[in-house]
Amino acid sequence: MTPDPYTNIPTILVALGGTGDLMRRKVIPAFFYLYKQGALPDKFKIVGFSRRDMDDSQFRSYVKEVITAHAGELIFPEVIESFLKLFKFQQGEFNDRDSYRELKKTIDECDREWGICSNKLFYLAVAPEFYKTIFQNLSDSKLSEPCSKHEGWTRLIIEKPFGVDLKTAKSIEKLLTKLFKRRQIYRIDHYLAKEMLQNILTFRFANNLFEQQWNRQFIEKIQIRALESLGVEKRGAFYDPVGAFMDVGQNHFLQMLSLVTMEHPKSFDPKIIQATRAAILKKLQVPKKKDIQKNTFRAQYDGYRAIEGVKRGSNTETYFKVRAYLNTPKWKGVPIILEGGKRLGDPLKEIIVTFKHPKPCLCPPDQAHHKNEVIIRFEPKDEILIEFWSKKPGFALDTAPHTFHYLLREPKAHIPYIEEYAKLLLDCIKGDQTLFVSTDEIKAMWHFTDPILDAWKKDAVPLHTYKPDTKDIIEKSAHI
Ligand code: BG6
């Protein structure tokens, strides 16, 4: 693979929080993947910016450790050595203006060496409490200013969580949009980059099989679930104030909901796709207090409270089930069930669209509900299943369910996170916002989740418990 002309422009990525968890687990391995594919610009540098006392060579040793530990395969040492040459280190504090001046010097030096004004990408791999300080300092130091209208763009990548509620999200967004142009801001939700989820729009809009029936007249319910096998492990301090619903429900689940219910965008234009996703998210019926008790369920696995960083007596949920509705003529009354959590046994992540029993049905009397299901699954495998009924061979009219099955690829072909991050980083370098989240989407998602999170905080909905590594709780919440 060679970088395409839109990508092959000298670029410097500044990783703020360059030695943090996010860089180690996702960003560095994703860049290594892109490097091996030959997809990065020919002139490319990654400047790690963090408060750690390091020099370039120590930072490179750190990066080497990360990729060797992550790769789990034999990599030619010369490939690693040439990859490491991309890295530089700049020591600094996020709230110290001088640190940004030093950073600018490092970047300018690189531009001088290349004899060009390069593109600059600022990746905020930091805890959200630093966002505002960093936005302000990038702007004040003019680091985020392009060299000219046509030369050396500057962009910002920001990770979730985008706030902790609508109010905080609005205040982050206000500063962000005051200091930067919309085209400079890239908000990551890695679910949007999952192959199978990207496939939803293709499945729906590049076929004429189901789209005419994709509405309340034919669809009985939609289930969106991500049952994880892993628990909270070492992330107690991060997870405990957040909980399962804010960690994944408020963002990944609602993005899946938007993909499966949005209108036809009629175009590949990123702005139109973002706006179409936002339009359906704005139609989420904001639940009233009495509905929250009826339509939501939360639970915590036994042993969660003993995890380091978790508050004693914590009431944080590690499992949730929420029944949502959309206020549109197309979807009114169709329950959309969001269910997710940790330590739930074998992983299962999927969207199930259940069709209504045909009326009238030319099926044997007194037989089971002749429902059809479309299942879009992305764990343990990327696959699409279509359940249908057919006549059993023989003299009698008897029917049996069957499945059409499409396997996108074997699970081994996909390394978690790497593919998603590689796609997103490359899209950001290309300037394609399709798989990034807009400010309107962020606001609409918080608007829906705020009352639920608030009611749960006030213990208005009981907190159940479950035995880890089992699916017991799924039976217990079956009424939702
Ligand atoms: C992250 C959450 O955003 O998504 C994690 O913080 C969660 O807690 C993860 O495990 C799930 O992502 P994936 O790609 O493994 O389904």
Tab-separated table of C-alpha atoms and ligand atoms in Angstrom:
chain	number	residue	atom	x	y	z
A	1	MET	CA	0.000	0.000	0.000
A	2	THR	CA	1.248	3.512	-0.742
A	3	PRO	CA	-0.215	6.612	0.868
A	4	ASP	CA	-2.768	8.274	-1.364
A	5	PRO	CA	-2.100	11.848	-2.549
A	6	TYR	CA	-4.457	13.285	0.103
A	7	THR	CA	-2.483	11.555	2.829
A	8	ASN	CA	1.025	11.893	1.487
A	9	ILE	CA	1.657	15.374	2.822
A	10	PRO	CA	4.286	15.903	5.531
A	11	THR	CA	2.504	15.594	8.861
A	12	ILE	CA	3.420	15.847	12.528
A	13	LEU	CA	1.243	14.220	15.142
A	14	VAL	CA	1.601	15.645	18.634
A	15	ALA	CA	0.439	13.116	21.210
A	16	LEU	CA	-0.515	15.035	24.337
A	17	GLY	CA	-0.300	12.396	27.035
A	18	GLY	CA	2.298	10.610	24.902
A	19	THR	CA	3.200	8.049	27.567
A	20	GLY	CA	-0.342	7.357	28.780
A	21	ASP	CA	-2.574	4.309	28.662
A	22	LEU	CA	-4.411	5.279	25.489
A	23	MET	CA	-1.197	5.709	23.529
A	24	ARG	CA	0.136	2.401	24.822
A	25	ARG	CA	-2.983	0.327	24.193
A	26	LYS	CA	-4.347	1.830	21.020
A	27	VAL	CA	-2.596	4.724	19.292
A	28	ILE	CA	1.019	3.496	19.085
A	29	PRO	CA	-0.002	-0.023	17.915
A	30	ALA	CA	-2.379	1.530	15.365
A	31	PHE	CA	0.397	3.729	13.968
A	32	PHE	CA	2.710	0.754	13.788
A	33	TYR	CA	0.034	-1.091	11.834
A	34	LEU	CA	-0.288	1.849	9.427
A	35	TYR	CA	3.473	2.074	9.136
A	36	LYS	CA	3.767	-1.601	8.209
A	37	GLN	CA	1.045	-1.107	5.605
A	38	GLY	CA	2.964	1.837	4.125
A	39	ALA	CA	-0.115	3.999	4.640
A	40	LEU	CA	1.517	6.913	6.470
A	41	PRO	CA	2.828	10.010	4.691
A	42	ASP	CA	6.451	9.641	3.569
A	43	LYS	CA	7.374	12.478	5.890
A	44	PHE	CA	5.772	11.767	9.239
A	45	LYS	CA	6.721	12.394	12.876
A	46	ILE	CA	5.086	11.629	16.206
A	47	VAL	CA	6.014	13.996	19.027
A	48	GLY	CA	5.155	12.653	22.472
A	49	PHE	CA	4.293	15.458	24.887
A	50	SER	CA	4.015	14.554	28.547
A	51	ARG	CA	5.252	15.524	31.968
A	52	ARG	CA	7.514	12.464	32.215
A	53	ASP	CA	11.216	13.234	32.327
A	54	MET	CA	12.434	11.578	29.135
A	55	ASP	CA	14.532	12.291	26.075
A	56	ASP	CA	14.015	11.096	22.491
A	57	SER	CA	15.970	7.919	22.984
A	58	GLN	CA	14.134	6.952	26.190
A	59	PHE	CA	10.808	7.641	24.490
A	60	ARG	CA	11.836	5.424	21.578
A	61	SER	CA	12.744	2.615	23.989
A	62	TYR	CA	9.312	3.030	25.570
A	63	VAL	CA	7.616	2.822	22.153
A	64	LYS	CA	9.709	-0.235	21.291
A	65	GLU	CA	8.535	-1.966	24.469
A	66	VAL	CA	4.923	-1.111	23.644
A	67	ILE	CA	4.982	-2.532	20.151
A	68	THR	CA	6.972	-5.606	21.074
A	69	ALA	CA	4.565	-6.408	23.909
A	70	HIS	CA	1.545	-5.703	21.750
A	71	ALA	CA	2.504	-7.356	18.517
A	72	GLY	CA	2.731	-10.916	19.868
A	73	GLU	CA	4.363	-11.886	16.576
A	74	LEU	CA	7.810	-11.814	15.068
A	75	ILE	CA	8.598	-8.437	13.630
A	76	PHE	CA	11.773	-7.737	11.714
A	77	PRO	CA	14.012	-5.620	13.967
A	78	GLU	CA	14.847	-3.288	11.080
A	79	VAL	CA	11.133	-2.474	10.684
A	80	ILE	CA	10.913	-1.542	14.356
A	81	GLU	CA	14.110	0.504	14.189
A	82	SER	CA	12.930	2.540	11.216
A	83	PHE	CA	9.497	3.020	12.847
A	84	LEU	CA	11.157	4.327	16.019
A	85	LYS	CA	12.851	7.059	14.009
A	86	LEU	CA	9.442	8.701	13.635
A	87	PHE	CA	9.311	9.461	17.367
A	88	LYS	CA	10.471	12.525	19.275
A	89	PHE	CA	9.768	13.593	22.822
A	90	GLN	CA	8.907	16.952	24.345
A	91	GLN	CA	8.689	17.169	28.100
A	92	GLY	CA	6.027	19.575	29.376
A	93	GLU	CA	3.069	20.318	31.623
A	94	PHE	CA	-0.403	20.734	30.104
A	95	ASN	CA	-1.056	23.950	32.045
A	96	ASP	CA	2.318	25.583	31.459
A	97	ARG	CA	2.489	28.101	28.613
A	98	ASP	CA	6.264	27.771	28.329
A	99	SER	CA	5.904	24.065	27.630
A	100	TYR	CA	3.823	24.894	24.553
A	101	ARG	CA	6.468	27.391	23.417
A	102	GLU	CA	9.068	24.634	23.671
A	103	LEU	CA	6.774	22.290	21.797
A	104	LYS	CA	6.433	24.859	19.037
A	105	LYS	CA	10.213	25.100	18.764
A	106	THR	CA	10.488	21.309	18.366
A	107	ILE	CA	7.822	21.319	15.679
A	108	ASP	CA	9.298	24.307	13.831
A	109	GLU	CA	12.688	22.631	13.821
A	110	CYS	CA	11.183	19.612	12.125
A	111	ASP	CA	9.478	21.817	9.527
A	112	ARG	CA	12.799	23.572	8.873
A	113	GLU	CA	14.495	20.211	8.330
A	114	TRP	CA	11.799	19.224	5.842
A	115	GLY	CA	11.769	22.698	4.293
A	116	ILE	CA	7.974	22.809	4.371
A	117	CYS	CA	5.117	23.835	6.618
A	118	SER	CA	3.748	20.441	7.590
A	119	ASN	CA	0.238	19.470	8.713
A	120	LYS	CA	-0.168	19.230	12.495
A	121	LEU	CA	-2.413	16.824	14.288
A	122	PHE	CA	-2.922	17.229	18.039
A	123	TYR	CA	-4.106	14.060	19.711
A	124	LEU	CA	-5.492	14.558	23.216
A	125	ALA	CA	-4.656	11.206	24.795
A	126	VAL	CA	-5.342	12.675	28.229
A	127	ALA	CA	-7.957	12.570	30.983
A	128	PRO	CA	-10.927	14.856	30.147
A	129	GLU	CA	-10.166	17.240	33.015
A	130	PHE	CA	-7.209	18.528	30.950
A	131	TYR	CA	-9.253	19.213	27.812
A	132	LYS	CA	-10.063	22.844	28.427
A	133	THR	CA	-6.528	23.797	29.546
A	134	ILE	CA	-5.073	22.124	26.480
A	135	PHE	CA	-7.578	23.699	24.047
A	136	GLN	CA	-6.780	27.126	25.462
A	137	ASN	CA	-3.011	26.655	25.399
A	138	LEU	CA	-2.965	25.242	21.879
A	139	SER	CA	-4.892	28.254	20.760
A	140	ASP	CA	-2.937	30.866	22.798
A	141	SER	CA	0.424	29.486	21.674
A	142	LYS	CA	-0.828	29.612	18.049
A	143	LEU	CA	0.184	25.986	17.687
A	144	SER	CA	-3.253	25.285	16.323
A	145	GLU	CA	-2.999	27.978	13.650
A	146	PRO	CA	-2.290	26.761	10.119
A	147	CYS	CA	0.607	28.409	8.254
A	148	SER	CA	-1.839	29.844	5.744
A	149	LYS	CA	-5.243	29.121	4.283
A	150	HIS	CA	-3.760	26.586	1.909
A	151	GLU	CA	-0.750	25.270	3.747
A	152	GLY	CA	-0.288	23.187	6.841
A	153	TRP	CA	-3.700	22.364	8.292
A	154	THR	CA	-4.027	21.776	12.018
A	155	ARG	CA	-6.498	19.294	13.525
A	156	LEU	CA	-7.481	18.051	16.956
A	157	ILE	CA	-8.451	14.512	17.949
A	158	ILE	CA	-10.481	14.157	21.127
A	159	GLU	CA	-11.542	10.989	22.873
A	160	LYS	CA	-14.696	10.238	24.800
A	161	PRO	CA	-15.987	10.939	27.403
A	162	PHE	CA	-17.139	14.282	26.048
A	163	GLY	CA	-18.221	15.557	29.442
A	164	VAL	CA	-20.174	13.792	32.166
A	165	ASP	CA	-23.583	15.210	31.294
A	166	LEU	CA	-25.221	17.624	28.887
A	167	LYS	CA	-24.111	20.665	30.858
A	168	THR	CA	-20.416	19.753	30.974
A	169	ALA	CA	-20.489	18.579	27.359
A	170	LYS	CA	-21.970	21.924	26.306
A	171	SER	CA	-19.300	23.822	28.168
A	172	ILE	CA	-16.487	21.789	26.536
A	173	GLU	CA	-18.138	22.221	23.143
A	174	LYS	CA	-18.547	25.958	23.679
A	175	LEU	CA	-14.840	26.484	24.270
A	176	LEU	CA	-13.885	24.057	21.541
A	177	THR	CA	-16.009	25.751	18.919
A	178	LYS	CA	-14.927	29.203	20.051
A	179	LEU	CA	-11.251	28.384	19.586
A	180	PHE	CA	-11.369	26.022	16.609
A	181	LYS	CA	-13.223	25.612	13.358
A	182	ARG	CA	-15.578	22.669	12.982
A	183	ARG	CA	-13.368	21.206	10.253
A	184	GLN	CA	-10.467	21.042	12.737
A	185	ILE	CA	-12.279	18.937	15.358
A	186	TYR	CA	-12.315	15.120	15.255
A	187	ARG	CA	-14.192	13.394	18.098
A	188	ILE	CA	-13.519	9.667	18.321
A	189	ASP	CA	-16.020	6.907	18.980
A	190	HIS	CA	-14.152	3.797	17.869
A	191	TYR	CA	-17.445	1.886	17.375
A	192	LEU	CA	-18.137	3.943	14.255
A	193	ALA	CA	-14.978	2.495	12.726
A	194	LYS	CA	-15.833	-1.154	13.408
A	195	GLU	CA	-16.036	-2.979	10.086
A	196	MET	CA	-19.395	-4.561	10.853
A	197	LEU	CA	-20.911	-1.290	11.988
A	198	GLN	CA	-19.663	0.542	8.920
A	199	ASN	CA	-21.368	-2.247	7.060
A	200	ILE	CA	-24.805	-1.337	8.456
A	201	LEU	CA	-25.241	1.569	6.062
A	202	THR	CA	-24.096	-0.580	3.154
A	203	PHE	CA	-26.400	-3.438	4.179
A	204	ARG	CA	-29.345	-1.081	4.482
A	205	PHE	CA	-28.772	1.335	1.630
A	206	ALA	CA	-26.799	-0.583	-0.992
A	207	ASN	CA	-29.479	-3.309	-1.087
A	208	ASN	CA	-33.149	-3.166	-1.846
A	209	LEU	CA	-34.006	-6.183	0.266
A	210	PHE	CA	-35.136	-4.764	3.575
A	211	GLU	CA	-35.154	-0.987	3.475
A	212	GLN	CA	-38.819	-0.718	2.438
A	213	GLN	CA	-39.754	-2.817	5.489
A	214	TRP	CA	-37.328	-1.094	7.865
A	215	ASN	CA	-40.008	0.689	9.896
A	216	ARG	CA	-42.688	0.291	12.585
A	217	GLN	CA	-45.143	-1.323	10.230
A	218	PHE	CA	-42.921	-4.381	9.862
A	219	ILE	CA	-40.439	-4.269	12.718
A	220	GLU	CA	-41.446	-5.434	16.178
A	221	LYS	CA	-38.322	-4.513	18.127
A	222	ILE	CA	-34.620	-3.815	17.894
A	223	GLN	CA	-32.105	-5.149	20.398
A	224	ILE	CA	-28.619	-3.731	20.671
A	225	ARG	CA	-26.338	-5.580	23.007
A	226	ALA	CA	-22.694	-5.825	23.937
A	227	LEU	CA	-22.056	-8.427	26.587
A	228	GLU	CA	-18.403	-8.263	27.547
A	229	SER	CA	-16.424	-11.044	29.154
A	230	LEU	CA	-13.811	-8.745	30.682
A	231	GLY	CA	-14.422	-6.881	33.913
A	232	VAL	CA	-13.218	-3.576	35.274
A	233	GLU	CA	-9.870	-5.021	36.373
A	234	LYS	CA	-7.305	-2.218	36.765
A	235	ARG	CA	-9.618	0.583	35.631
A	236	GLY	CA	-11.502	0.979	38.931
A	237	ALA	CA	-10.605	4.650	39.475
A	238	PHE	CA	-11.774	5.584	35.976
A	239	TYR	CA	-14.803	3.320	35.868
A	240	ASP	CA	-16.394	3.842	39.253
A	241	PRO	CA	-17.538	7.445	38.723
A	242	VAL	CA	-18.711	6.528	35.228
A	243	GLY	CA	-20.475	3.128	35.213
A	244	ALA	CA	-21.488	0.925	32.303
A	245	PHE	CA	-24.221	3.138	30.883
A	246	MET	CA	-22.053	6.245	30.626
A	247	ASP	CA	-18.990	4.257	29.579
A	248	VAL	CA	-20.576	2.558	26.565
A	249	GLY	CA	-24.365	3.118	26.552
A	250	GLN	CA	-24.274	6.888	26.178
A	251	ASN	CA	-21.919	6.725	23.196
A	252	HIS	CA	-21.232	3.374	21.448
A	253	PHE	CA	-24.782	2.064	21.908
A	254	LEU	CA	-26.454	5.251	20.755
A	255	GLN	CA	-24.183	5.385	17.724
A	256	MET	CA	-25.301	1.846	16.850
A	257	LEU	CA	-28.898	2.924	17.363
A	258	SER	CA	-28.414	5.834	14.980
A	259	LEU	CA	-26.883	3.632	12.266
A	260	VAL	CA	-29.676	1.126	12.408
A	261	THR	CA	-32.544	3.633	12.473
A	262	MET	CA	-31.307	6.721	10.592
A	263	GLU	CA	-32.877	7.883	7.354
A	264	HIS	CA	-31.178	7.354	4.011
A	265	PRO	CA	-28.416	10.004	3.929
A	266	LYS	CA	-28.664	10.129	0.100
A	267	SER	CA	-24.973	10.993	-0.088
A	268	PHE	CA	-21.532	10.040	1.147
A	269	ASP	CA	-20.884	13.610	2.217
A	270	PRO	CA	-19.492	13.383	5.788
A	271	LYS	CA	-21.470	16.441	6.901
A	272	ILE	CA	-24.705	14.917	5.642
A	273	ILE	CA	-23.990	11.546	7.257
A	274	GLN	CA	-23.188	13.182	10.595
A	275	ALA	CA	-26.301	15.340	10.346
A	276	THR	CA	-28.486	12.329	9.515
A	277	ARG	CA	-27.155	10.428	12.517
A	278	ALA	CA	-27.727	13.488	14.698
A	279	ALA	CA	-31.265	13.945	13.351
A	280	ILE	CA	-32.395	10.516	14.563
A	281	LEU	CA	-30.601	10.848	17.898
A	282	LYS	CA	-32.531	14.078	18.483
A	283	LYS	CA	-35.721	12.047	18.163
A	284	LEU	CA	-34.937	9.808	21.124
A	285	GLN	CA	-37.846	10.044	23.529
A	286	VAL	CA	-36.445	11.567	26.700
A	287	PRO	CA	-37.713	9.274	29.459
A	288	LYS	CA	-39.886	10.623	32.256
A	289	LYS	CA	-39.263	9.612	35.879
A	290	LYS	CA	-42.022	6.987	35.941
A	291	ASP	CA	-40.815	5.504	32.647
A	292	ILE	CA	-37.278	5.222	33.942
A	293	GLN	CA	-38.450	2.874	36.672
A	294	LYS	CA	-40.349	0.788	34.150
A	295	ASN	CA	-37.880	0.850	31.285
A	296	THR	CA	-34.459	0.595	32.865
A	297	PHE	CA	-32.576	-1.999	34.861
A	298	ARG	CA	-29.102	-1.924	36.399
A	299	ALA	CA	-26.875	-4.362	38.224
A	300	GLN	CA	-23.378	-4.817	39.571
A	301	TYR	CA	-21.293	-7.983	39.582
A	302	ASP	CA	-20.276	-9.562	42.884
A	303	GLY	CA	-16.725	-8.629	43.759
A	304	TYR	CA	-16.802	-5.301	41.902
A	305	ARG	CA	-16.566	-3.299	45.122
A	306	ALA	CA	-13.265	-4.942	46.047
A	307	ILE	CA	-11.520	-3.602	42.922
A	308	GLU	CA	-8.788	-1.048	43.533
A	309	GLY	CA	-10.058	2.481	42.909
A	310	VAL	CA	-13.719	1.551	43.453
A	311	LYS	CA	-15.441	3.349	46.345
A	312	ARG	CA	-16.484	1.218	49.266
A	313	GLY	CA	-20.234	0.625	49.009
A	314	SER	CA	-20.244	1.878	45.408
A	315	ASN	CA	-23.603	1.723	43.613
A	316	THR	CA	-22.087	1.953	40.149
A	317	GLU	CA	-23.678	-0.371	37.604
A	318	THR	CA	-21.577	-2.798	35.595
A	319	TYR	CA	-24.657	-3.989	33.645
A	320	PHE	CA	-27.601	-2.071	32.197
A	321	LYS	CA	-30.694	-2.652	30.165
A	322	VAL	CA	-32.654	0.289	28.821
A	323	ARG	CA	-35.745	0.354	26.643
A	324	ALA	CA	-35.677	3.382	24.358
A	325	TYR	CA	-38.178	4.785	21.848
A	326	LEU	CA	-37.902	7.128	18.910
A	327	ASN	CA	-40.470	9.836	18.358
A	328	THR	CA	-40.779	9.626	14.597
A	329	PRO	CA	-43.623	8.413	12.386
A	330	LYS	CA	-41.317	5.642	11.175
A	331	TRP	CA	-40.327	4.281	14.582
A	332	LYS	CA	-43.003	5.335	17.064
A	333	GLY	CA	-43.768	2.528	19.520
A	334	VAL	CA	-40.933	0.220	18.422
A	335	PRO	CA	-38.897	-0.696	21.506
A	336	ILE	CA	-35.154	-0.388	21.071
A	337	ILE	CA	-33.460	-2.330	23.818
A	338	LEU	CA	-29.940	-1.432	24.834
A	339	GLU	CA	-28.165	-4.023	26.950
A	340	GLY	CA	-24.533	-4.129	27.975
A	341	GLY	CA	-22.108	-4.856	30.725
A	342	LYS	CA	-19.017	-6.534	32.037
A	343	ARG	CA	-18.122	-10.038	33.282
A	344	LEU	CA	-21.087	-11.549	31.446
A	345	GLY	CA	-19.487	-14.774	30.284
A	346	ASP	CA	-18.680	-15.387	26.625
A	347	PRO	CA	-18.703	-12.110	24.690
A	348	LEU	CA	-21.671	-11.393	22.469
A	349	LYS	CA	-22.051	-8.101	20.622
A	350	GLU	CA	-24.853	-7.719	18.121
A	351	ILE	CA	-27.870	-5.870	16.823
A	352	ILE	CA	-31.024	-7.931	16.367
A	353	VAL	CA	-33.861	-6.576	14.272
A	354	THR	CA	-37.015	-8.629	14.839
A	355	PHE	CA	-39.790	-8.467	12.261
A	356	LYS	CA	-43.461	-8.839	13.123
A	357	HIS	CA	-45.440	-11.992	12.516
A	358	PRO	CA	-46.849	-11.738	8.984
A	359	LYS	CA	-50.526	-10.819	8.846
A	360	PRO	CA	-52.243	-12.719	7.403
A	361	CYS	CA	-49.740	-15.555	7.653
A	362	LEU	CA	-49.918	-18.504	5.320
A	363	CYS	CA	-48.451	-20.657	8.034
A	364	PRO	CA	-49.728	-23.728	9.822
A	365	PRO	CA	-52.365	-22.747	12.375
A	366	ASP	CA	-51.320	-22.677	16.036
A	367	GLN	CA	-47.652	-22.585	15.176
A	368	ALA	CA	-44.954	-20.437	16.705
A	369	HIS	CA	-44.596	-16.752	15.966
A	370	HIS	CA	-43.262	-16.594	12.422
A	371	LYS	CA	-40.843	-13.817	13.083
A	372	ASN	CA	-37.828	-13.071	10.960
A	373	GLU	CA	-34.659	-11.741	12.453
A	374	VAL	CA	-31.750	-9.883	10.955
A	375	ILE	CA	-28.724	-10.202	13.208
A	376	ILE	CA	-25.702	-7.993	12.679
A	377	ARG	CA	-23.029	-9.428	14.936
A	378	PHE	CA	-19.518	-8.130	15.545
A	379	GLU	CA	-18.364	-10.366	18.373
A	380	PRO	CA	-17.320	-13.172	18.647
A	381	LYS	CA	-17.470	-12.932	14.838
A	382	ASP	CA	-18.260	-10.322	12.237
A	383	GLU	CA	-21.313	-11.865	10.622
A	384	ILE	CA	-24.830	-11.231	9.361
A	385	LEU	CA	-27.576	-13.775	9.949
A	386	ILE	CA	-31.039	-13.731	8.470
A	387	GLU	CA	-33.580	-16.009	10.081
A	388	PHE	CA	-36.455	-17.180	7.937
A	389	TRP	CA	-39.075	-19.948	7.806
A	390	SER	CA	-39.451	-22.683	5.259
A	391	LYS	CA	-41.663	-25.687	4.657
A	392	LYS	CA	-40.337	-28.958	5.955
A	393	PRO	CA	-40.094	-31.593	3.224
A	394	GLY	CA	-43.010	-34.040	3.367
A	395	PHE	CA	-46.760	-34.351	2.811
A	396	ALA	CA	-47.837	-32.195	5.739
A	397	LEU	CA	-47.638	-28.418	5.842
A	398	ASP	CA	-45.143	-27.888	8.567
A	399	THR	CA	-42.534	-25.144	8.880
A	400	ALA	CA	-39.122	-24.806	10.472
A	401	PRO	CA	-36.775	-21.843	11.050
A	402	HIS	CA	-33.516	-21.555	9.096
A	403	THR	CA	-30.643	-19.110	8.816
A	404	PHE	CA	-28.891	-17.460	5.907
A	405	HIS	CA	-25.419	-16.741	7.079
A	406	TYR	CA	-22.654	-14.415	5.922
A	407	LEU	CA	-19.286	-14.417	7.677
A	408	LEU	CA	-17.333	-11.240	7.002
A	409	ARG	CA	-14.056	-12.793	8.135
A	410	GLU	CA	-12.550	-15.130	10.677
A	411	PRO	CA	-12.118	-13.529	14.117
A	412	LYS	CA	-8.359	-14.026	13.915
A	413	ALA	CA	-8.175	-11.558	11.033
A	414	HIS	CA	-8.980	-8.680	13.340
A	415	ILE	CA	-6.869	-7.290	16.198
A	416	PRO	CA	-9.167	-5.424	18.623
A	417	TYR	CA	-8.859	-1.626	18.488
A	418	ILE	CA	-5.965	-1.558	16.035
A	419	GLU	CA	-8.074	-1.688	12.916
A	420	GLU	CA	-10.546	0.878	14.277
A	421	TYR	CA	-7.867	3.309	15.411
A	422	ALA	CA	-5.825	2.871	12.250
A	423	LYS	CA	-8.898	3.689	10.152
A	424	LEU	CA	-9.773	6.721	12.278
A	425	LEU	CA	-6.237	8.117	12.362
A	426	LEU	CA	-5.907	7.755	8.633
A	427	ASP	CA	-9.326	9.348	8.023
A	428	CYS	CA	-8.314	12.265	10.208
A	429	ILE	CA	-5.097	12.728	8.217
A	430	LYS	CA	-7.199	12.582	5.030
A	431	GLY	CA	-9.724	15.041	6.447
A	432	ASP	CA	-12.708	12.680	6.316
A	433	GLN	CA	-15.119	13.302	9.215
A	434	THR	CA	-17.660	10.567	8.337
A	435	LEU	CA	-16.713	8.259	11.196
A	436	PHE	CA	-16.278	11.006	13.769
A	437	VAL	CA	-18.925	12.344	16.100
A	438	SER	CA	-20.407	15.813	15.653
A	439	THR	CA	-21.316	18.244	18.401
A	440	ASP	CA	-25.019	17.785	17.607
A	441	GLU	CA	-24.741	14.046	18.147
A	442	ILE	CA	-22.953	14.548	21.456
A	443	LYS	CA	-25.656	16.880	22.740
A	444	ALA	CA	-28.512	14.664	21.578
A	445	MET	CA	-26.977	11.618	23.269
A	446	TRP	CA	-26.562	13.382	26.624
A	447	HIS	CA	-30.052	14.788	26.335
A	448	PHE	CA	-31.409	11.247	26.305
A	449	THR	CA	-29.119	9.735	28.950
A	450	ASP	CA	-29.065	12.574	31.529
A	451	PRO	CA	-32.441	11.762	33.176
A	452	ILE	CA	-31.574	8.048	33.397
A	453	LEU	CA	-28.142	8.654	34.897
A	454	ASP	CA	-29.650	11.165	37.271
A	455	ALA	CA	-32.378	8.780	38.453
A	456	TRP	CA	-29.829	6.015	38.957
A	457	LYS	CA	-27.580	8.356	40.936
A	458	LYS	CA	-30.529	8.995	43.235
A	459	ASP	CA	-31.126	5.236	43.512
A	460	ALA	CA	-34.590	5.623	42.003
A	461	VAL	CA	-34.045	2.258	40.302
A	462	PRO	CA	-32.852	-0.704	42.397
A	463	LEU	CA	-29.345	-1.992	41.863
A	464	HIS	CA	-29.303	-5.767	41.375
A	465	THR	CA	-26.261	-7.978	41.697
A	466	TYR	CA	-25.027	-10.864	39.572
A	467	LYS	CA	-22.547	-13.648	39.656
A	468	PRO	CA	-19.630	-12.690	37.409
A	469	ASP	CA	-18.935	-14.740	34.274
A	470	THR	CA	-22.540	-15.887	33.977
A	471	LYS	CA	-25.518	-14.696	31.976
A	472	ASP	CA	-27.900	-15.013	34.973
A	473	ILE	CA	-28.700	-11.324	35.046
A	474	ILE	CA	-29.995	-11.442	31.492
A	475	GLU	CA	-32.830	-13.690	32.613
A	476	LYS	CA	-33.528	-11.443	35.560
A	477	SER	CA	-33.895	-8.395	33.332
A	478	ALA	CA	-35.990	-10.220	30.711
A	479	HIS	CA	-39.065	-8.060	31.485
A	480	ILE	CA	-37.422	-5.003	29.902
B	1	BG6	C1	-14.604	1.496	25.655
B	1	BG6	C2	-14.992	1.368	27.102
B	1	BG6	O1	-15.011	2.727	25.140
B	1	BG6	O2	-15.260	0.457	24.922
B	1	BG6	C3	-14.618	-0.007	27.644
B	1	BG6	O3	-14.347	2.379	27.867
B	1	BG6	C4	-15.265	-1.078	26.790
B	1	BG6	O4	-15.023	-0.167	28.990
B	1	BG6	C5	-14.895	-0.853	25.332
B	1	BG6	O5	-14.778	-2.326	27.226
B	1	BG6	C6	-15.622	-1.835	24.433
B	1	BG6	O6	-15.068	-1.751	23.151
B	1	BG6	P1	-14.958	-3.020	22.222
B	1	BG6	O7	-14.389	-2.503	20.939
B	1	BG6	O8	-14.046	-3.988	22.923
B	1	BG6	O9	-16.344	-3.559	22.098
